[in-house]
mmCIF file of C-alpha atoms and ligand atoms in Angstrom:
data_model
loop_
_atom_site.group_PDB
_atom_site.id
_atom_site.type_symbol
_atom_site.label_atom_id
_atom_site.label_comp_id
_atom_site.label_asym_id
_atom_site.label_seq_id
_atom_site.Cartn_x
_atom_site.Cartn_y
_atom_site.Cartn_z
ATOM 1 C CA MET R 1 0.000 0.000 0.000
ATOM 2 C CA ARG R 2 1.484 3.321 -1.057
ATOM 3 C CA ASN R 3 1.390 6.447 1.073
ATOM 4 C CA GLN R 4 -2.073 7.984 1.220
ATOM 5 C CA PRO R 5 -3.278 11.379 2.442
ATOM 6 C CA LEU R 6 -4.827 11.049 5.873
ATOM 7 C CA GLY R 7 -8.595 11.072 5.281
ATOM 8 C CA GLY R 8 -11.222 13.202 6.961
ATOM 9 C CA ASN R 9 -12.958 10.109 8.325
ATOM 10 C CA ASP R 10 -9.819 9.014 10.168
ATOM 11 C CA MET R 11 -8.861 12.366 11.657
ATOM 12 C CA PRO R 12 -10.791 15.663 11.468
ATOM 13 C CA ARG R 13 -9.486 17.862 8.686
ATOM 14 C CA PHE R 14 -8.641 20.646 11.116
ATOM 15 C CA ALA R 15 -6.331 18.329 13.054
ATOM 16 C CA GLY R 16 -3.549 15.873 12.407
ATOM 17 C CA PRO R 17 -0.200 16.316 10.686
ATOM 18 C CA GLY R 18 0.870 19.607 9.108
ATOM 19 C CA THR R 19 2.293 18.022 5.957
ATOM 20 C CA MET R 20 1.057 18.661 2.404
ATOM 21 C CA MET R 21 -2.314 16.869 2.043
ATOM 22 C CA ARG R 22 -1.555 15.278 5.456
ATOM 23 C CA LEU R 23 0.712 12.805 3.680
ATOM 24 C CA PRO R 24 3.412 10.941 5.584
ATOM 25 C CA ALA R 25 6.561 12.957 6.152
ATOM 26 C CA ALA R 26 9.860 11.583 4.865
ATOM 27 C CA GLU R 27 13.446 12.506 5.690
ATOM 28 C CA THR R 28 14.718 12.127 2.130
ATOM 29 C CA ALA R 29 13.362 11.445 -1.343
ATOM 30 C CA GLU R 30 14.630 7.872 -1.312
ATOM 31 C CA GLY R 31 11.992 5.448 -2.587
ATOM 32 C CA LEU R 32 9.608 8.204 -3.677
ATOM 33 C CA ASP R 33 8.199 8.858 -7.143
ATOM 34 C CA ALA R 34 7.160 12.402 -6.263
ATOM 35 C CA CYS R 35 7.725 14.617 -3.252
ATOM 36 C CA PHE R 36 6.487 17.918 -1.914
ATOM 37 C CA VAL R 37 9.200 20.311 -0.723
ATOM 38 C CA GLY R 38 8.881 23.738 0.897
ATOM 39 C CA VAL R 39 11.229 26.643 0.229
ATOM 40 C CA PRO R 40 10.330 29.340 2.787
ATOM 41 C CA LEU R 41 12.125 32.152 0.987
ATOM 42 C CA ASP R 42 11.152 35.812 0.709
ATOM 43 C CA ILE R 43 14.433 37.703 0.788
ATOM 44 C CA GLY R 44 14.460 37.839 -3.027
ATOM 45 C CA THR R 45 11.243 39.878 -3.231
ATOM 46 C CA SER R 46 11.135 43.441 -4.548
ATOM 47 C CA ASN R 47 7.848 44.727 -3.139
ATOM 48 C CA ARG R 48 5.605 43.056 -0.570
ATOM 49 C CA PRO R 49 7.358 40.286 1.391
ATOM 50 C CA GLY R 50 5.747 37.337 3.188
ATOM 51 C CA THR R 51 6.354 34.346 0.909
ATOM 52 C CA ARG R 52 8.493 32.808 3.678
ATOM 53 C CA PHE R 53 5.127 31.791 5.144
ATOM 54 C CA GLY R 54 3.920 30.307 1.828
ATOM 55 C CA PRO R 55 4.859 26.643 2.337
ATOM 56 C CA LYS R 56 3.316 26.471 5.798
ATOM 57 C CA GLN R 57 0.074 28.142 4.692
ATOM 58 C CA ILE R 58 -0.265 26.071 1.520
ATOM 59 C CA ARG R 59 0.101 22.947 3.645
ATOM 60 C CA ALA R 60 -2.520 24.313 6.060
ATOM 61 C CA GLU R 61 -5.041 24.893 3.246
ATOM 62 C CA SER R 62 -4.233 21.517 1.666
ATOM 63 C CA VAL R 63 -6.086 19.680 4.450
ATOM 64 C CA LEU R 64 -9.265 19.816 2.393
ATOM 65 C CA LEU R 65 -7.774 17.981 -0.589
ATOM 66 C CA ARG R 66 -9.032 14.476 -1.226
ATOM 67 C CA PRO R 67 -7.020 11.890 -3.184
ATOM 68 C CA TYR R 68 -9.023 11.610 -6.457
ATOM 69 C CA ASN R 69 -9.432 14.163 -9.218
ATOM 70 C CA MET R 70 -13.126 14.125 -10.037
ATOM 71 C CA TRP R 71 -12.799 15.581 -13.542
ATOM 72 C CA THR R 72 -9.570 14.158 -14.963
ATOM 73 C CA ARG R 73 -10.022 10.883 -13.035
ATOM 74 C CA ALA R 74 -6.388 11.009 -11.938
ATOM 75 C CA ALA R 75 -5.578 8.745 -9.002
ATOM 76 C CA PRO R 76 -2.006 9.779 -8.194
ATOM 77 C CA PHE R 77 -1.719 7.831 -4.935
ATOM 78 C CA ASP R 78 -2.766 4.601 -6.666
ATOM 79 C CA SER R 79 0.458 4.485 -8.676
ATOM 80 C CA LEU R 80 2.995 6.917 -7.191
ATOM 81 C CA GLN R 81 4.763 6.848 -3.850
ATOM 82 C CA VAL R 82 4.465 10.413 -2.552
ATOM 83 C CA ALA R 83 5.560 12.103 0.684
ATOM 84 C CA ASP R 84 6.303 15.551 2.066
ATOM 85 C CA ILE R 85 10.042 15.879 2.663
ATOM 86 C CA GLY R 86 9.792 19.158 4.556
ATOM 87 C CA ASP R 87 11.498 22.491 4.011
ATOM 88 C CA VAL R 88 14.866 23.556 2.665
ATOM 89 C CA PRO R 89 16.818 25.178 5.537
ATOM 90 C CA ILE R 90 17.501 28.470 3.780
ATOM 91 C CA ASN R 91 19.694 31.175 5.329
ATOM 92 C CA THR R 92 17.201 33.986 5.764
ATOM 93 C CA PHE R 93 20.046 36.490 6.312
ATOM 94 C CA ASP R 94 21.742 35.758 2.970
ATOM 95 C CA LEU R 95 20.027 35.299 -0.405
ATOM 96 C CA LYS R 96 23.109 34.013 -2.251
ATOM 97 C CA ASP R 97 23.799 31.451 0.446
ATOM 98 C CA SER R 98 20.134 30.455 0.340
ATOM 99 C CA VAL R 99 20.407 29.905 -3.409
ATOM 100 C CA ARG R 100 23.429 27.652 -2.826
ATOM 101 C CA ARG R 101 21.570 25.735 -0.148
ATOM 102 C CA ILE R 102 18.522 25.225 -2.383
ATOM 103 C CA GLU R 103 20.687 23.902 -5.224
ATOM 104 C CA ALA R 104 22.483 21.472 -2.893
ATOM 105 C CA PHE R 105 19.155 20.287 -1.464
ATOM 106 C CA TYR R 106 17.789 19.570 -4.957
ATOM 107 C CA ASP R 107 21.039 17.898 -6.019
ATOM 108 C CA ASP R 108 20.394 15.509 -3.172
ATOM 109 C CA ILE R 109 16.716 15.004 -4.095
ATOM 110 C CA LEU R 110 17.615 14.334 -7.718
ATOM 111 C CA ARG R 111 20.034 11.551 -6.841
ATOM 112 C CA HIS R 112 16.781 9.594 -6.590
ATOM 113 C CA ASP R 113 14.323 8.889 -9.389
ATOM 114 C CA VAL R 114 11.800 11.396 -8.061
ATOM 115 C CA ARG R 115 9.909 14.435 -9.304
ATOM 116 C CA PRO R 116 9.863 17.302 -6.809
ATOM 117 C CA LEU R 117 6.864 19.632 -6.458
ATOM 118 C CA THR R 118 7.933 22.795 -4.684
ATOM 119 C CA LEU R 119 5.896 25.041 -2.399
ATOM 120 C CA GLY R 120 7.341 28.572 -2.543
ATOM 121 C CA GLY R 121 8.722 30.862 -1.571
ATOM 122 C CA ASP R 122 9.618 33.716 -3.911
ATOM 123 C CA HIS R 123 10.536 33.121 -7.532
ATOM 124 C CA THR R 124 14.289 33.321 -6.913
ATOM 125 C CA LEU R 125 14.076 29.655 -5.915
ATOM 126 C CA SER R 126 13.488 28.463 -9.492
ATOM 127 C CA LEU R 127 17.058 29.308 -10.494
ATOM 128 C CA PRO R 128 18.814 26.912 -8.100
ATOM 129 C CA ILE R 129 16.217 24.235 -8.850
ATOM 130 C CA LEU R 130 16.844 24.613 -12.588
ATOM 131 C CA ARG R 131 20.595 24.424 -11.947
ATOM 132 C CA ALA R 132 20.130 21.091 -10.202
ATOM 133 C CA MET R 133 17.654 19.864 -12.829
ATOM 134 C CA ALA R 134 19.940 20.733 -15.761
ATOM 135 C CA LYS R 135 22.789 18.719 -14.204
ATOM 136 C CA LYS R 136 20.553 15.653 -14.352
ATOM 137 C CA TYR R 137 18.530 16.232 -17.520
ATOM 138 C CA GLY R 138 20.490 18.740 -19.622
ATOM 139 C CA PRO R 139 18.904 21.962 -20.906
ATOM 140 C CA LEU R 140 15.200 21.867 -20.163
ATOM 141 C CA ALA R 141 12.002 22.910 -21.828
ATOM 142 C CA LEU R 142 10.204 25.357 -19.561
ATOM 143 C CA LEU R 143 6.596 26.297 -18.988
ATOM 144 C CA HIS R 144 6.657 29.570 -17.078
ATOM 145 C CA ILE R 145 3.256 30.880 -15.968
ATOM 146 C CA ASP R 146 3.523 34.402 -14.547
ATOM 147 C CA ALA R 147 2.354 38.005 -14.810
ATOM 148 C CA HIS R 148 6.040 38.896 -15.149
ATOM 149 C CA ALA R 149 8.798 37.702 -17.452
ATOM 150 C CA ASP R 150 11.367 37.518 -14.619
ATOM 151 C CA ILE R 151 14.154 38.193 -17.113
ATOM 152 C CA ASN R 152 15.628 41.346 -15.607
ATOM 153 C CA SER R 153 19.347 41.706 -16.079
ATOM 154 C CA HIS R 154 19.721 43.131 -12.565
ATOM 155 C CA MET R 155 17.476 44.383 -9.771
ATOM 156 C CA PHE R 156 18.903 47.214 -7.706
ATOM 157 C CA GLY R 157 22.298 46.101 -9.001
ATOM 158 C CA GLU R 158 21.835 42.479 -7.922
ATOM 159 C CA GLU R 159 22.050 39.509 -10.295
ATOM 160 C CA ILE R 160 20.021 37.238 -8.024
ATOM 161 C CA ALA R 161 16.456 38.286 -7.139
ATOM 162 C CA HIS R 162 12.912 37.125 -7.831
ATOM 163 C CA GLY R 163 12.777 39.110 -11.082
ATOM 164 C CA THR R 164 15.916 37.614 -12.664
ATOM 165 C CA PRO R 165 15.794 33.786 -12.525
ATOM 166 C CA PHE R 166 15.017 33.091 -16.181
ATOM 167 C CA ARG R 167 17.620 35.574 -17.437
ATOM 168 C CA ARG R 168 20.256 33.750 -15.396
ATOM 169 C CA ALA R 169 18.893 30.345 -16.412
ATOM 170 C CA PHE R 170 19.185 31.308 -20.086
ATOM 171 C CA GLU R 171 22.733 32.662 -19.652
ATOM 172 C CA GLU R 172 23.789 29.516 -17.822
ATOM 173 C CA GLU R 173 22.316 27.374 -20.622
ATOM 174 C CA LEU R 174 19.947 25.582 -18.273
ATOM 175 C CA LEU R 175 17.106 26.047 -20.778
ATOM 176 C CA ASP R 176 16.345 24.890 -24.292
ATOM 177 C CA ALA R 177 15.476 28.423 -25.422
ATOM 178 C CA ASP R 178 13.321 27.266 -28.338
ATOM 179 C CA GLN R 179 11.168 25.314 -25.889
ATOM 180 C CA VAL R 180 10.477 28.045 -23.340
ATOM 181 C CA PHE R 181 6.873 29.226 -23.023
ATOM 182 C CA GLN R 182 5.979 32.248 -20.902
ATOM 183 C CA ILE R 183 2.224 32.542 -20.340
ATOM 184 C CA GLY R 184 0.199 35.269 -18.636
ATOM 185 C CA LEU R 185 2.592 38.198 -18.961
ATOM 186 C CA ARG R 186 0.974 41.608 -18.630
ATOM 187 C CA GLY R 187 0.904 44.928 -16.850
ATOM 188 C CA THR R 188 3.216 47.901 -17.019
ATOM 189 C CA GLY R 189 6.892 47.876 -17.976
ATOM 190 C CA TYR R 190 9.993 50.011 -17.654
ATOM 191 C CA THR R 191 10.218 50.140 -21.448
ATOM 192 C CA ALA R 192 7.838 49.054 -24.196
ATOM 193 C CA GLU R 193 10.369 46.365 -25.180
ATOM 194 C CA ASP R 194 10.579 44.595 -21.806
ATOM 195 C CA PHE R 195 9.265 41.287 -23.152
ATOM 196 C CA ASP R 196 11.284 41.441 -26.385
ATOM 197 C CA TRP R 197 14.524 40.169 -24.833
ATOM 198 C CA ALA R 198 12.737 36.845 -24.327
ATOM 199 C CA SER R 199 11.219 36.659 -27.802
ATOM 200 C CA GLU R 200 14.547 37.519 -29.412
ATOM 201 C CA ARG R 201 16.114 34.507 -27.712
ATOM 202 C CA GLY R 202 13.457 32.103 -28.916
ATOM 203 C CA PHE R 203 11.138 32.164 -25.910
ATOM 204 C CA GLN R 204 7.480 31.972 -26.899
ATOM 205 C CA VAL R 205 5.546 34.657 -25.059
ATOM 206 C CA VAL R 206 1.778 34.456 -24.623
ATOM 207 C CA GLN R 207 0.557 37.636 -22.980
ATOM 208 C CA ALA R 208 -2.486 37.459 -20.723
ATOM 209 C CA GLU R 209 -4.540 39.486 -23.191
ATOM 210 C CA GLN R 210 -4.114 36.707 -25.783
ATOM 211 C CA LEU R 211 -6.019 34.414 -23.412
ATOM 212 C CA TRP R 212 -8.750 36.795 -22.300
ATOM 213 C CA HIS R 213 -12.288 35.375 -22.662
ATOM 214 C CA GLN R 214 -11.102 32.016 -23.924
ATOM 215 C CA SER R 215 -10.002 28.561 -22.946
ATOM 216 C CA ALA R 216 -6.284 27.896 -22.488
ATOM 217 C CA ALA R 217 -6.747 24.294 -23.658
ATOM 218 C CA PRO R 218 -6.012 24.905 -27.383
ATOM 219 C CA LEU R 219 -2.787 26.701 -26.459
ATOM 220 C CA MET R 220 -1.746 23.734 -24.350
ATOM 221 C CA ASP R 221 -2.514 21.335 -27.212
ATOM 222 C CA GLN R 222 -0.112 23.328 -29.366
ATOM 223 C CA ILE R 223 2.551 23.501 -26.631
ATOM 224 C CA ARG R 224 2.389 19.753 -26.042
ATOM 225 C CA ARG R 225 2.967 19.119 -29.726
ATOM 226 C CA GLN R 226 5.971 21.444 -29.717
ATOM 227 C CA ILE R 227 7.619 20.086 -26.573
ATOM 228 C CA GLY R 228 6.951 16.436 -27.384
ATOM 229 C CA ALA R 229 8.985 14.060 -25.210
ATOM 230 C CA ARG R 230 11.580 16.600 -24.025
ATOM 231 C CA PRO R 231 12.087 16.909 -20.273
ATOM 232 C CA VAL R 232 10.114 19.950 -19.152
ATOM 233 C CA TYR R 233 9.943 21.948 -15.933
ATOM 234 C CA LEU R 234 6.818 23.860 -14.886
ATOM 235 C CA SER R 235 7.257 27.069 -12.904
ATOM 236 C CA PHE R 236 3.952 28.582 -11.809
ATOM 237 C CA ASP R 237 3.871 32.041 -10.233
ATOM 238 C CA ILE R 238 0.538 32.532 -8.466
ATOM 239 C CA ASP R 239 0.503 36.166 -9.637
ATOM 240 C CA SER R 240 -0.254 34.862 -13.137
ATOM 241 C CA LEU R 241 -3.806 34.720 -11.839
ATOM 242 C CA ASP R 242 -5.906 37.807 -11.481
ATOM 243 C CA PRO R 243 -5.768 39.401 -8.013
ATOM 244 C CA ALA R 244 -9.493 38.630 -7.789
ATOM 245 C CA TYR R 245 -8.461 34.980 -7.401
ATOM 246 C CA ALA R 246 -5.001 35.372 -5.897
ATOM 247 C CA PRO R 247 -4.643 38.619 -3.947
ATOM 248 C CA GLY R 248 -2.126 37.128 -1.511
ATOM 249 C CA THR R 249 1.025 37.802 -3.473
ATOM 250 C CA GLY R 250 3.806 40.373 -3.583
ATOM 251 C CA THR R 251 3.476 41.979 -7.016
ATOM 252 C CA PRO R 252 -0.168 41.679 -8.154
ATOM 253 C CA GLU R 253 -1.195 42.736 -11.683
ATOM 254 C CA ILE R 254 -4.763 43.228 -12.891
ATOM 255 C CA GLY R 255 -6.282 41.483 -15.922
ATOM 256 C CA GLY R 256 -4.845 38.074 -15.147
ATOM 257 C CA LEU R 257 -5.736 34.449 -15.690
ATOM 258 C CA THR R 258 -8.763 32.847 -14.073
ATOM 259 C CA SER R 259 -8.682 29.832 -11.782
ATOM 260 C CA ILE R 260 -10.305 27.867 -14.589
ATOM 261 C CA GLN R 261 -7.568 28.823 -17.062
ATOM 262 C CA ALA R 262 -4.959 27.820 -14.490
ATOM 263 C CA LEU R 263 -6.593 24.390 -14.285
ATOM 264 C CA GLU R 264 -6.656 24.143 -18.088
ATOM 265 C CA ILE R 265 -2.962 24.981 -18.259
ATOM 266 C CA ILE R 266 -1.904 22.437 -15.663
ATOM 267 C CA ARG R 267 -4.274 19.724 -16.896
ATOM 268 C CA GLY R 268 -2.925 20.459 -20.370
ATOM 269 C CA CYS R 269 0.479 19.250 -19.165
ATOM 270 C CA ARG R 270 -0.783 15.661 -19.105
ATOM 271 C CA GLY R 271 1.417 13.663 -21.466
ATOM 272 C CA LEU R 272 4.474 15.891 -21.091
ATOM 273 C CA SER R 273 7.672 14.552 -19.518
ATOM 274 C CA LEU R 274 7.393 16.773 -16.461
ATOM 275 C CA VAL R 275 10.517 16.463 -14.317
ATOM 276 C CA GLY R 276 9.292 18.769 -11.578
ATOM 277 C CA ALA R 277 7.285 21.893 -10.856
ATOM 278 C CA ASP R 278 7.026 24.790 -8.466
ATOM 279 C CA LEU R 279 4.225 27.017 -7.224
ATOM 280 C CA VAL R 280 5.695 30.315 -6.045
ATOM 281 C CA GLU R 281 4.907 33.762 -4.655
ATOM 282 C CA VAL R 282 2.072 32.976 -2.238
ATOM 283 C CA SER R 283 2.285 35.611 0.513
ATOM 284 C CA PRO R 284 -0.028 34.684 3.402
ATOM 285 C CA PRO R 285 0.103 38.099 5.159
ATOM 286 C CA TYR R 286 -1.689 39.549 2.077
ATOM 287 C CA ASP R 287 -4.006 36.552 1.764
ATOM 288 C CA THR R 288 -6.647 37.733 4.167
ATOM 289 C CA ASN R 289 -9.182 34.974 3.475
ATOM 290 C CA GLY R 290 -6.773 32.134 2.716
ATOM 291 C CA ASN R 291 -8.057 31.717 -0.832
ATOM 292 C CA THR R 292 -4.669 32.271 -2.471
ATOM 293 C CA ALA R 293 -3.056 29.485 -0.465
ATOM 294 C CA LEU R 294 -6.118 27.277 -1.034
ATOM 295 C CA LEU R 295 -5.799 27.846 -4.772
ATOM 296 C CA ALA R 296 -2.069 27.105 -4.592
ATOM 297 C CA ALA R 297 -2.684 23.853 -2.716
ATOM 298 C CA ASN R 298 -5.186 22.766 -5.362
ATOM 299 C CA LEU R 299 -2.856 23.690 -8.230
ATOM 300 C CA LEU R 300 -0.053 21.656 -6.635
ATOM 301 C CA PHE R 301 -2.411 18.681 -6.427
ATOM 302 C CA GLU R 302 -3.261 19.205 -10.111
ATOM 303 C CA MET R 303 0.482 19.194 -10.879
ATOM 304 C CA LEU R 304 0.822 15.880 -9.065
ATOM 305 C CA CYS R 305 -2.083 14.567 -11.154
ATOM 306 C CA VAL R 306 -0.251 15.163 -14.453
ATOM 307 C CA LEU R 307 3.125 13.673 -13.554
ATOM 308 C CA PRO R 308 4.285 10.782 -15.737
ATOM 309 C CA GLY R 309 3.183 7.448 -14.307
ATOM 310 C CA VAL R 310 -0.041 8.659 -12.693
ATOM 311 C CA ALA R 311 -2.898 6.172 -12.857
ATOM 312 C CA TYR R 312 -6.236 7.293 -14.283
ATOM 313 C CA ARG R 313 -9.540 5.677 -13.478
ATOM 314 C CA ASP R 314 -10.885 6.197 -16.982
HETATM 315 MN MN1 MN W 401 7.666 35.333 -11.037
HETATM 316 MN MN1 MN W 402 5.136 37.368 -11.053
#
């Protein structure tokens, strides 16, 4: 019998363990097919802080999640061994040291045949994860869902911050630039050409406006055809959603994706060779009703449901 989330008929949902989905905790990723990991980082943020509390709050809201996906029929715990391996011990006084620590932690995870799903944490954390991933898989295809391109050259003179990870990842050749998709970008810029750096390097940019009033499913059909069997990483910034759905984040932008489009995007990843994913930028102090963390918990479950090897009851 594989690990199962603790059910609401065995222990009230407001009680019991504080792990993601009330799964068993594990010390390491050994023997797991997928694992949840927290990265309680917010010292890379440029505006509102608070994402250090993201992993804990996402886990708290995940208590309501049940093990079966009632639309896609995914039954992840029927075929995958899953556990929560806890948090990366970042150095909250030093961002660069934290980035080193995150990379080392993921190097260790990836010694095993396991796909990590990360609870953020600010978006800086995707850079060290991609560094570890590229050592194992080579340059990766990337699905980057975000209001922002996160391709700044520098922020306040710094190379490492939550607005620079994909610039650094490109420079370090961690990405297969022709297989990078940035979805949901919008808002105001410093210059009218802010998103052009990405397009000029082969990234495929889908601004939020291109998805207004329509399903994201056809876009995902096209992306799946393009990526094919390549190893792909999914990095999902909660601020890709409209602040109506996800107000609890540091740099909100109006006119964003809906919860339904977010589900279409993640469900549209079924069939891809996903090697891991993150859900970043949930800031509980700005999440006054808990809905942002609840949404994040659900989206992480949906990510689990599209990993290779998941059983479907269809
Ligand atoms: Mn971001
Ligand atoms: Mn963002």
